[in-house]
């Protein structure tokens, strides 16, 4: 429970930082920190972490004025998909993790555009506006993901079955 409380605090801080970034920077150069965190929550699995991903997405919904539940759905889905993918691939090293986050951020941006186009066609971004902001968002989110993974794994050490810290090299070898 203590680890989940720490993760909730970090998640809340990331929501606030993302809101500040959204107010200060143009859409072409905004990393999606909450999505990155929701993806990281999927590395450890568990119902509490999935619920935390949904809750943080809902906070983004509330503060951004988006349709209620949209980002909650996207963040919860990101957490669940990462849990499934992590069983097939080893994502706990910074380089594979950053590549995965880049790919998922791209898919998430396109999915967001598609959902908005279907549910709220009058307020949806045009495809050109969406596609013009995605490269910067994908790149900056992936660049933030590598260093964040190291912090996340240290923060969530009690989830390790044998209590050891997850010290990993860049491509997944133990240090």
Coordinates of C-alpha atoms in Angstrom, one line a residue:
X1 CA 0.0 0.0 0.0
X2 CA 2.9 2.3 0.8
X3 CA 4.3 1.9 -2.7
X4 CA 0.9 2.7 -4.3
X5 CA 0.7 5.9 -2.2
X6 CA 4.1 7.0 -3.4
X7 CA 3.1 6.2 -7.0
X8 CA -0.1 8.2 -6.5
X9 CA 2.0 11.2 -5.3
X10 CA 4.3 11.0 -8.3
X11 CA 1.3 10.6 -10.6
X12 CA -0.4 13.7 -9.1
X13 CA 2.8 15.7 -9.5
X14 CA 3.1 14.6 -13.2
X15 CA -0.5 15.7 -13.8
X16 CA 0.3 19.1 -12.4
X17 CA 3.5 19.4 -14.4
X18 CA 1.7 18.4 -17.6
X19 CA -0.9 21.1 -16.9
X20 CA 1.8 23.7 -16.5
X21 CA 3.5 22.5 -19.7
X22 CA 0.2 22.6 -21.6
X23 CA -0.3 26.2 -20.4
X24 CA 3.2 27.3 -21.3
X25 CA 4.2 25.4 -24.5
X26 CA 2.7 25.0 -27.9
X27 CA 1.1 21.6 -28.7
X28 CA 4.0 20.6 -31.0
X29 CA 6.5 20.4 -28.1
X30 CA 4.5 18.9 -25.2
X31 CA 5.5 15.5 -23.8
X32 CA 2.6 13.4 -22.5
X33 CA 3.9 12.7 -19.0
X34 CA 0.7 11.2 -17.7
X35 CA 0.5 8.7 -20.5
X36 CA 4.2 7.8 -19.9
X37 CA 3.4 7.2 -16.2
X38 CA 0.3 5.1 -17.0
X39 CA 2.4 3.0 -19.3
X40 CA 5.0 2.6 -16.5
X41 CA 2.3 1.5 -14.1
X42 CA 1.6 -1.4 -16.5
X43 CA 5.1 -2.8 -15.8
X44 CA 4.1 -3.8 -12.4
X45 CA 0.5 -4.8 -13.0
X46 CA -2.1 -5.2 -10.2
X47 CA -5.5 -3.8 -9.8
X48 CA -4.4 -0.8 -7.7
X49 CA -2.0 0.4 -10.4
X50 CA -4.6 0.0 -13.1
X51 CA -7.1 2.0 -11.0
X52 CA -4.4 4.6 -10.4
X53 CA -3.9 5.0 -14.1
X54 CA -7.6 5.5 -14.6
X55 CA -7.8 8.0 -11.8
X56 CA -4.9 10.1 -13.2
X57 CA -6.5 10.0 -16.6
X58 CA -9.7 11.2 -15.1
X59 CA -7.8 14.1 -13.4
X60 CA -6.5 15.1 -16.8
X61 CA -10.1 15.0 -18.1
X62 CA -11.3 17.2 -15.3
X63 CA -8.5 19.8 -15.6
X64 CA -8.3 19.9 -19.4
X65 CA -12.0 20.1 -20.1
X66 CA -12.0 17.1 -22.4
X67 CA -15.0 14.7 -22.4
X68 CA -15.2 13.0 -19.0
X69 CA -13.6 9.6 -19.1
X70 CA -11.7 10.0 -22.4
X71 CA -8.2 10.3 -20.9
X72 CA -9.2 7.9 -18.1
X73 CA -10.0 5.3 -20.8
X74 CA -6.8 6.0 -22.7
X75 CA -4.6 5.8 -19.6
X76 CA -6.2 2.7 -18.2
X77 CA -5.9 1.0 -21.6
X78 CA -2.2 2.0 -21.8
X79 CA -1.6 0.4 -18.4
X80 CA -3.4 -2.8 -19.4
X81 CA -1.7 -3.1 -22.8
X82 CA 1.7 -2.5 -21.3
X83 CA 1.1 -5.3 -18.8
X84 CA 0.3 -7.7 -21.6
X85 CA 3.2 -6.5 -23.8
X86 CA 5.7 -6.7 -21.0
X87 CA 5.0 -10.4 -20.6
X88 CA 6.1 -10.9 -24.2
X89 CA 8.9 -8.3 -24.4
X90 CA 11.4 -7.1 -21.8
X91 CA 10.6 -3.4 -21.4
X92 CA 12.5 -2.7 -18.2
X93 CA 15.6 -1.1 -19.7
X94 CA 15.7 2.5 -20.9
X95 CA 16.2 2.0 -24.6
X96 CA 13.5 -0.6 -25.3
X97 CA 11.2 1.3 -22.9
X98 CA 11.7 4.6 -24.8
X99 CA 11.1 2.9 -28.1
X100 CA 7.9 1.3 -26.7
X101 CA 6.7 4.6 -25.3
X102 CA 7.3 6.4 -28.6
X103 CA 5.3 3.8 -30.5
X104 CA 2.5 3.8 -28.0
X105 CA 2.4 7.6 -27.8
X106 CA 1.9 7.7 -31.6
X107 CA -0.9 5.1 -31.4
X108 CA -2.5 6.9 -28.5
X109 CA -2.5 10.2 -30.3
X110 CA -4.1 8.7 -33.4
X111 CA -6.6 6.9 -31.2
X112 CA -7.5 10.1 -29.4
X113 CA -8.1 11.8 -32.7
X114 CA -10.3 9.0 -33.9
X115 CA -12.4 8.9 -30.7
X116 CA -12.9 12.6 -30.8
X117 CA -13.8 12.5 -34.4
X118 CA -16.5 9.8 -33.8
X119 CA -17.9 11.1 -30.5
X120 CA -17.5 14.9 -30.9
X121 CA -17.0 15.6 -34.6
X122 CA -17.7 19.4 -34.2
X123 CA -14.9 19.9 -31.6
X124 CA -12.3 17.4 -33.0
X125 CA -9.0 18.6 -34.3
X126 CA -8.5 18.3 -38.0
X127 CA -6.2 15.4 -39.0
X128 CA -3.6 17.9 -40.3
X129 CA -3.4 19.7 -36.9
X130 CA -3.3 16.3 -35.1
X131 CA -0.5 14.9 -37.3
X132 CA 1.5 18.1 -37.1
X133 CA 1.7 18.0 -33.3
X134 CA 2.3 14.2 -33.0
X135 CA 6.1 14.0 -34.0
X136 CA 7.1 16.5 -31.2
X137 CA 4.9 14.9 -28.6
X138 CA 6.2 11.4 -29.5
X139 CA 9.8 12.4 -29.5
X140 CA 9.7 14.4 -26.2
X141 CA 7.7 11.7 -24.4
X142 CA 10.2 9.0 -25.5
X143 CA 13.1 11.2 -24.4
X144 CA 11.6 11.6 -21.0
X145 CA 10.7 7.9 -20.7
X146 CA 14.2 6.5 -20.4
X147 CA 15.3 8.6 -17.4
X148 CA 11.8 8.3 -15.9
X149 CA 12.0 4.5 -16.0
X150 CA 15.0 4.4 -13.8
X151 CA 13.2 6.6 -11.2
X152 CA 10.0 4.6 -11.5
X153 CA 11.8 1.3 -10.9
X154 CA 13.6 2.7 -7.8
X155 CA 10.4 4.1 -6.5
X156 CA 8.5 0.8 -6.9
X157 CA 11.2 -1.5 -5.4
X158 CA 8.9 -3.3 -3.0
X159 CA 7.2 -4.8 -6.1
X160 CA 10.3 -6.8 -6.8
X161 CA 9.6 -10.4 -5.6
X162 CA 13.1 -10.8 -3.9
X163 CA 13.3 -7.2 -2.6
X164 CA 16.3 -6.3 -4.8
X165 CA 16.6 -3.0 -6.7
X166 CA 16.1 -3.3 -10.4
X167 CA 19.5 -2.0 -11.6
X168 CA 19.5 -2.3 -15.4
X169 CA 21.7 -1.2 -18.1
X170 CA 20.6 0.6 -21.2
X171 CA 19.5 -2.5 -23.1
X172 CA 18.3 -4.7 -20.3
X173 CA 21.3 -6.4 -18.7
X174 CA 21.7 -6.4 -15.0
X175 CA 24.3 -4.1 -13.5

